[in-house]
Tab-separated table of C-alpha atoms in Angstrom:
chain	number	residue	atom	x	y	z
A	1	MET	CA	-40.453	77.987	-12.948
A	2	ALA	CA	-40.394	74.499	-11.634
A	3	ARG	CA	-43.481	74.201	-9.406
A	4	LYS	CA	-41.931	71.711	-6.851
A	5	GLY	CA	-42.166	73.738	-3.849
A	6	ALA	CA	-39.591	73.328	-0.570
A	7	GLY	CA	-40.564	72.511	2.937
A	8	GLY	CA	-43.447	70.229	1.397
A	9	SER	CA	-45.873	73.214	0.991
A	10	ASP	CA	-47.836	73.298	-2.203
A	11	PRO	CA	-46.083	75.352	-4.901
A	12	PRO	CA	-47.912	78.529	-6.014
A	13	LYS	CA	-50.092	77.902	-9.052
A	14	LEU	CA	-48.630	79.296	-12.354
A	15	HIS	CA	-51.289	80.930	-14.395
A	16	ASN	CA	-50.848	81.431	-18.199
A	17	ARG	CA	-52.573	82.674	-21.190
A	18	LEU	CA	-51.395	79.745	-23.419
A	19	ALA	CA	-54.930	78.767	-24.473
A	20	VAL	CA	-56.109	82.229	-25.198
A	21	LEU	CA	-52.913	82.957	-27.202
A	22	ARG	CA	-53.211	79.666	-28.998
A	23	ALA	CA	-56.660	80.335	-30.137
A	24	GLU	CA	-55.864	83.909	-31.172
A	25	ARG	CA	-53.324	82.558	-33.540
A	26	GLY	CA	-55.468	79.877	-34.683
A	27	ILE	CA	-53.049	77.086	-34.066
A	28	ASN	CA	-53.664	73.582	-32.641
A	29	ARG	CA	-51.766	71.830	-29.802
A	30	ARG	CA	-49.665	69.743	-32.083
A	31	GLU	CA	-48.636	72.779	-34.171
A	32	LEU	CA	-47.719	74.496	-30.754
A	33	ALA	CA	-45.992	71.541	-29.395
A	34	GLU	CA	-43.881	71.103	-32.726
A	35	ALA	CA	-42.809	74.761	-32.855
A	36	VAL	CA	-41.409	74.772	-29.284
A	37	GLY	CA	-40.191	70.960	-29.327
A	38	ILE	CA	-42.573	69.315	-26.829
A	39	ASN	CA	-44.936	66.541	-27.073
A	40	PRO	CA	-48.749	67.821	-27.627
A	41	GLN	CA	-49.935	66.263	-24.298
A	42	THR	CA	-47.494	68.568	-22.474
A	43	VAL	CA	-49.150	71.778	-23.928
A	44	GLY	CA	-52.515	70.440	-22.552
A	45	PHE	CA	-50.947	70.064	-19.133
A	46	LEU	CA	-49.513	73.488	-19.352
A	47	GLU	CA	-52.734	75.206	-20.346
A	48	ARG	CA	-54.348	73.570	-17.561
A	49	GLY	CA	-51.756	74.849	-15.096
A	50	ASP	CA	-50.919	71.066	-14.231
A	51	TYR	CA	-47.295	71.574	-15.165
A	52	GLY	CA	-45.034	74.709	-14.704
A	53	PRO	CA	-42.452	74.884	-17.503
A	54	SER	CA	-38.690	75.392	-17.008
A	55	VAL	CA	-37.331	78.934	-18.001
A	56	GLU	CA	-36.067	77.576	-21.331
A	57	LEU	CA	-39.615	76.308	-22.284
A	58	ALA	CA	-41.190	79.425	-20.930
A	59	LEU	CA	-38.762	81.375	-23.114
A	60	ARG	CA	-39.294	79.394	-26.172
A	61	LEU	CA	-43.009	79.610	-25.819
A	62	ALA	CA	-42.369	83.436	-25.332
A	63	GLY	CA	-40.212	83.880	-28.345
A	64	PHE	CA	-43.007	81.599	-30.417
A	65	PHE	CA	-45.796	84.168	-29.587
A	66	ASN	CA	-43.294	86.889	-29.862
A	67	LEU	CA	-44.299	88.227	-26.362
A	68	PRO	CA	-42.265	88.787	-23.161
A	69	VAL	CA	-42.666	85.914	-20.752
A	70	GLU	CA	-44.436	87.717	-18.092
A	71	ALA	CA	-47.259	88.313	-20.725
A	72	ILE	CA	-47.802	84.499	-20.824
A	73	PHE	CA	-47.094	83.394	-17.404
A	74	SER	CA	-47.957	84.799	-14.033
A	75	LEU	CA	-48.095	83.842	-10.388
A	76	THR	CA	-51.220	85.950	-9.832
A	77	PRO	CA	-54.005	85.227	-12.076
A	78	PHE	CA	-54.645	87.245	-15.309
A	79	PRO	CA	-57.344	89.823	-15.216
A	80	ALA	CA	-60.228	88.648	-17.716
A	81	MET	CA	-59.824	90.008	-21.149
A	82	SER	CA	-63.261	91.514	-21.072
A	83	ALA	CA	-62.141	93.641	-18.282
A	84	GLN	CA	-59.100	94.776	-19.897
A	85	LEU	CA	-60.839	95.677	-23.364
A	86	TYR	CA	-64.098	97.546	-22.027
A	87	THR	CA	-62.678	99.362	-18.778
A	88	PRO	CA	-64.682	102.802	-18.374
A	89	SER	CA	-61.683	104.763	-19.792
A	90	THR	CA	-61.719	102.721	-23.145
A	91	THR	CA	-65.506	102.738	-23.487
A	92	GLY	CA	-65.707	106.549	-23.245
A	93	GLU	CA	-67.791	106.907	-19.848
A	94	ASN	CA	-64.861	109.001	-18.078
A	95	SER	CA	-64.255	111.057	-21.012
B	1	MET	CA	1.382	58.939	-49.060
B	2	SER	CA	-0.560	55.804	-48.181
B	3	THR	CA	-2.675	53.931	-51.149
B	4	ALA	CA	-5.402	51.498	-50.167
B	5	ARG	CA	-5.631	48.486	-52.192
B	6	PRO	CA	-9.060	48.237	-54.071
B	7	GLY	CA	-11.428	45.828	-51.998
B	8	THR	CA	-9.682	46.780	-48.561
B	9	GLU	CA	-10.979	49.829	-46.218
B	10	GLN	CA	-9.022	51.842	-44.008
B	11	PRO	CA	-9.759	51.183	-40.221
B	12	GLY	CA	-11.111	54.506	-39.988
B	13	THR	CA	-13.705	54.147	-42.591
B	14	GLU	CA	-14.788	50.696	-41.333
B	15	GLN	CA	-15.288	52.244	-37.903
B	16	SER	CA	-17.064	55.188	-39.181
B	17	SER	CA	-19.385	52.667	-41.254
B	18	SER	CA	-19.910	50.727	-38.336
B	19	GLU	CA	-20.927	53.806	-36.392
B	20	GLN	CA	-23.390	54.767	-39.218
B	21	ARG	CA	-25.034	51.404	-39.052
B	22	ARG	CA	-25.360	51.844	-35.190
B	23	ALA	CA	-27.015	55.323	-35.526
B	24	ALA	CA	-29.282	53.897	-38.198
B	25	LEU	CA	-30.326	51.068	-36.177
B	26	ARG	CA	-30.798	53.394	-33.149
B	27	ALA	CA	-32.990	55.727	-35.041
B	28	GLU	CA	-35.114	53.087	-36.435
B	29	MET	CA	-35.720	51.884	-32.943
B	30	GLU	CA	-36.487	55.156	-31.717
B	31	ALA	CA	-38.979	55.549	-34.527
B	32	ARG	CA	-40.663	52.440	-33.604
B	33	VAL	CA	-40.885	53.307	-29.843
B	34	GLN	CA	-42.238	56.665	-30.741
B	35	GLN	CA	-44.786	55.100	-33.080
B	36	GLN	CA	-45.944	52.691	-30.355
B	37	ARG	CA	-46.051	55.538	-27.803
B	38	GLN	CA	-48.354	57.600	-30.039
B	39	GLN	CA	-50.896	54.842	-30.504
B	40	PRO	CA	-53.907	55.702	-28.634
B	41	LEU	CA	-54.703	53.660	-25.599
B	42	PRO	CA	-57.552	51.110	-25.332
B	43	ALA	CA	-60.427	52.390	-23.350
B	44	TRP	CA	-60.001	49.839	-20.712
B	45	LEU	CA	-56.277	50.820	-20.132
B	46	ALA	CA	-57.124	54.452	-20.160
B	47	ALA	CA	-59.734	54.242	-17.256
B	48	ARG	CA	-58.110	55.225	-13.975
B	49	GLY	CA	-59.505	52.517	-11.892
B	50	ASN	CA	-58.163	49.825	-14.277
B	51	ARG	CA	-54.699	51.643	-14.512
B	52	ARG	CA	-54.581	51.665	-10.391
B	53	ALA	CA	-55.436	48.022	-10.463
B	54	LEU	CA	-52.741	47.209	-13.158
B	55	ALA	CA	-50.383	49.114	-10.673
B	56	LEU	CA	-50.784	46.468	-8.080
B	57	VAL	CA	-49.705	43.630	-10.368
B	58	PRO	CA	-46.135	43.670	-8.843
B	59	ALA	CA	-47.571	43.371	-5.281
B	60	ALA	CA	-49.545	40.427	-6.852
B	61	THR	CA	-46.375	38.954	-8.263
B	62	PHE	CA	-44.193	39.206	-5.433
B	63	THR	CA	-47.061	37.631	-3.135
B	64	VAL	CA	-47.148	34.560	-5.656
B	65	GLY	CA	-43.475	34.590	-5.484
B	66	VAL	CA	-43.568	34.085	-1.509
B	67	VAL	CA	-46.176	31.497	-2.067
B	68	ALA	CA	-43.785	29.585	-4.702
B	69	ALA	CA	-40.952	29.744	-2.394
B	70	ALA	CA	-43.172	28.273	0.688
B	71	VAL	CA	-45.027	25.433	-0.949
B	72	ASP	CA	-43.989	22.000	-0.367
B	73	GLY	CA	-42.836	20.164	-3.299
B	74	GLU	CA	-40.554	21.113	-6.180
B	75	THR	CA	-42.820	20.729	-8.896
B	76	LEU	CA	-45.582	22.808	-7.179
B	77	GLY	CA	-43.057	25.411	-6.388
B	78	VAL	CA	-41.795	25.473	-9.818
B	79	LEU	CA	-45.630	25.625	-11.244
B	80	VAL	CA	-46.483	28.492	-8.813
B	81	MET	CA	-43.214	30.332	-9.902
B	82	THR	CA	-44.428	30.175	-13.326
B	83	VAL	CA	-47.607	31.907	-12.716
B	84	ALA	CA	-45.499	34.707	-10.914
B	85	ALA	CA	-43.349	34.946	-14.050
B	86	ALA	CA	-46.279	35.121	-16.300
B	87	LEU	CA	-47.645	37.689	-14.014
B	88	GLY	CA	-44.414	39.502	-14.097
B	89	VAL	CA	-44.067	39.417	-17.888
B	90	GLY	CA	-47.579	40.300	-18.651
B	91	GLY	CA	-47.445	42.971	-15.905
B	92	ILE	CA	-44.665	44.908	-17.380
B	93	LEU	CA	-45.994	44.588	-20.917
B	94	LEU	CA	-49.217	46.094	-19.927
B	95	LEU	CA	-47.922	48.742	-17.467
B	96	ARG	CA	-45.635	49.881	-20.179
B	97	ARG	CA	-48.465	50.084	-22.633
B	98	THR	CA	-50.388	52.111	-20.170
B	99	THR	CA	-47.731	54.665	-19.411
B	100	ARG	CA	-46.764	54.842	-23.081
B	101	MET	CA	-43.429	53.395	-22.267
B	102	LEU	CA	-42.325	56.272	-20.272
B	103	ASP	CA	-40.289	54.362	-17.938
B	104	SER	CA	-38.162	52.710	-20.998
B	105	ALA	CA	-38.188	55.435	-23.779
B	106	PRO	CA	-34.907	57.038	-24.617
B	107	ASP	CA	-34.538	60.520	-23.303
B	108	ARG	CA	-34.522	62.036	-26.740
B	109	LEU	CA	-37.995	61.099	-27.299
B	110	LEU	CA	-39.321	62.684	-24.013
B	111	ASP	CA	-39.781	66.209	-23.177
B	112	GLU	CA	-38.918	68.057	-19.873
B	113	ARG	CA	-42.339	67.400	-18.339
B	114	GLU	CA	-42.150	63.461	-19.173
B	115	ILE	CA	-38.339	63.307	-17.987
B	116	SER	CA	-39.337	64.948	-14.754
B	117	GLU	CA	-42.409	62.595	-14.479
B	118	ARG	CA	-40.276	59.391	-15.130
B	119	ASP	CA	-37.568	60.638	-12.619
B	120	ARG	CA	-40.331	60.945	-9.977
B	121	ALA	CA	-41.426	57.400	-10.717
B	122	TYR	CA	-37.889	56.150	-10.491
B	123	ARG	CA	-37.487	57.835	-7.121
B	124	ARG	CA	-40.796	56.055	-5.801
B	125	GLY	CA	-39.677	53.042	-7.435
B	126	PHE	CA	-36.535	53.142	-5.557
B	127	HIS	CA	-38.358	53.623	-1.993
B	128	LEU	CA	-40.711	50.676	-2.858
B	129	THR	CA	-37.422	48.612	-3.851
B	130	LEU	CA	-35.866	49.535	-0.399
B	131	ALA	CA	-39.377	48.054	1.216
B	132	LEU	CA	-39.152	45.262	-0.708
B	133	LEU	CA	-35.514	44.496	0.465
B	134	GLY	CA	-36.733	45.205	3.951
B	135	VAL	CA	-39.444	42.503	3.601
B	136	LEU	CA	-36.755	40.064	2.175
B	137	MET	CA	-34.445	40.836	5.100
B	138	VAL	CA	-37.363	40.061	7.679
B	139	LEU	CA	-38.041	36.911	5.874
B	140	ALA	CA	-34.417	36.081	5.979
B	141	VAL	CA	-34.181	36.436	9.467
B	142	VAL	CA	-37.288	34.591	10.277
B	143	ASP	CA	-36.096	31.764	8.021
B	144	ALA	CA	-32.581	31.557	9.862
B	145	PHE	CA	-34.416	31.830	13.222
B	146	LEU	CA	-36.748	28.888	12.526
B	147	THR	CA	-33.936	26.736	11.055
B	148	LYS	CA	-31.789	27.332	14.184
B	149	THR	CA	-34.561	26.805	16.826
B	150	SER	CA	-36.889	24.164	15.287
B	151	THR	CA	-37.072	21.622	12.374
B	152	VAL	CA	-39.530	23.603	10.543
B	153	ARG	CA	-38.099	25.859	7.616
B	154	LEU	CA	-39.923	28.810	6.064
B	155	PHE	CA	-38.409	28.338	2.631
B	156	GLY	CA	-37.322	24.808	1.594
B	157	GLY	CA	-35.514	23.560	-1.456
B	158	ASP	CA	-35.381	26.212	-4.140
B	159	GLY	CA	-37.476	28.601	-2.056
B	160	TRP	CA	-34.970	31.372	-2.186
B	161	ILE	CA	-34.286	31.092	-5.807
B	162	HIS	CA	-38.049	31.596	-6.463
B	163	LEU	CA	-38.089	34.604	-4.112
B	164	VAL	CA	-35.174	36.350	-5.803
B	165	LEU	CA	-36.541	35.678	-9.170
B	166	ALA	CA	-40.161	37.043	-8.032
B	167	SER	CA	-38.187	39.999	-6.421
B	168	PHE	CA	-36.451	40.560	-9.861
B	169	PHE	CA	-39.911	40.645	-11.649
B	170	THR	CA	-41.253	42.779	-9.044
B	171	VAL	CA	-38.691	45.393	-8.885
B	172	SER	CA	-38.621	45.645	-12.775
B	173	MET	CA	-42.218	46.826	-12.679
B	174	LEU	CA	-42.187	49.202	-10.082
B	175	PRO	CA	-41.173	52.413	-11.934
B	176	ALA	CA	-44.219	51.744	-14.646
B	177	ALA	CA	-46.357	50.783	-11.771
B	178	ALA	CA	-45.651	54.124	-9.964
B	179	LEU	CA	-46.142	55.867	-13.155
B	180	ALA	CA	-49.556	54.035	-13.770
B	181	TRP	CA	-50.678	54.776	-10.238
B	182	HIS	CA	-49.981	58.649	-10.545
B	183	TRP	CA	-50.834	58.797	-14.497
B	184	GLN	CA	-52.866	61.857	-15.360
B	185	ALA	CA	-54.705	61.435	-18.544
B	186	PRO	CA	-53.629	64.236	-21.110
B	187	ALA	CA	-55.994	66.655	-22.015
B	188	ASP	CA	-58.482	65.671	-24.912
B	189	ASP	CA	-57.117	66.734	-28.154
B	190	LEU	CA	-60.703	67.291	-29.474
B	191	ASP	CA	-60.919	70.737	-27.538
B	192	ASP	CA	-58.465	72.189	-29.462
């Protein structure tokens, strides 16, 4: 998951849901950092997308949240949570 | 079956106790480094402009070193070199403080992002060192040419000693300076 691209081109941005998941679980950066063995500042860098984690760190984060890696990290932007929760089929408009 | 007399230690025991002492010392030193790294930066050091200005201290140190090497008079040369040394020592201390000792902290205290940042800084520092060696080579060629063709010398007396000392201070600062130049402020902890 290293973000260093080859050939001098910019690497693709790695999108993640870390901030949402952290807020959902009610933990702060320090607690998450301690749980996965990194410095709290690095959690900030990860959440802002300024740093792409190694596979090992991504797996540790996935293990901590008990989710598959692709539920946390993606090369394409994640759809907005509201769009996922309130699609026409779930609101009953199509039923 | 061997029996040790009271008051004497087996060589193996002696070795393991010295290893334990070393490990305890190392742990104590690492705890101190970690504590220093976690101290908040003063506002003036955290400002991007000041950090970048500080990253230019190695260039200033080298320039003052060249002046110390080129000036006439041994005492004046030593005086100017003292300024270069003060710039070098002060610069390295401030640069390390600004970059939270990232260039010198043991690997065990750093996570993967910090290690990759540090490695990138050392790579930049290596390229800058090559550039500095290039400058020194040009100066050496010019000095040799002037010595052979005229009575004028670029560096007289202890000039080259000053230059080597200034280069040493400069090169010691380069990785920390590269880190300070590209330093990204960590996210604000208040927005947890």
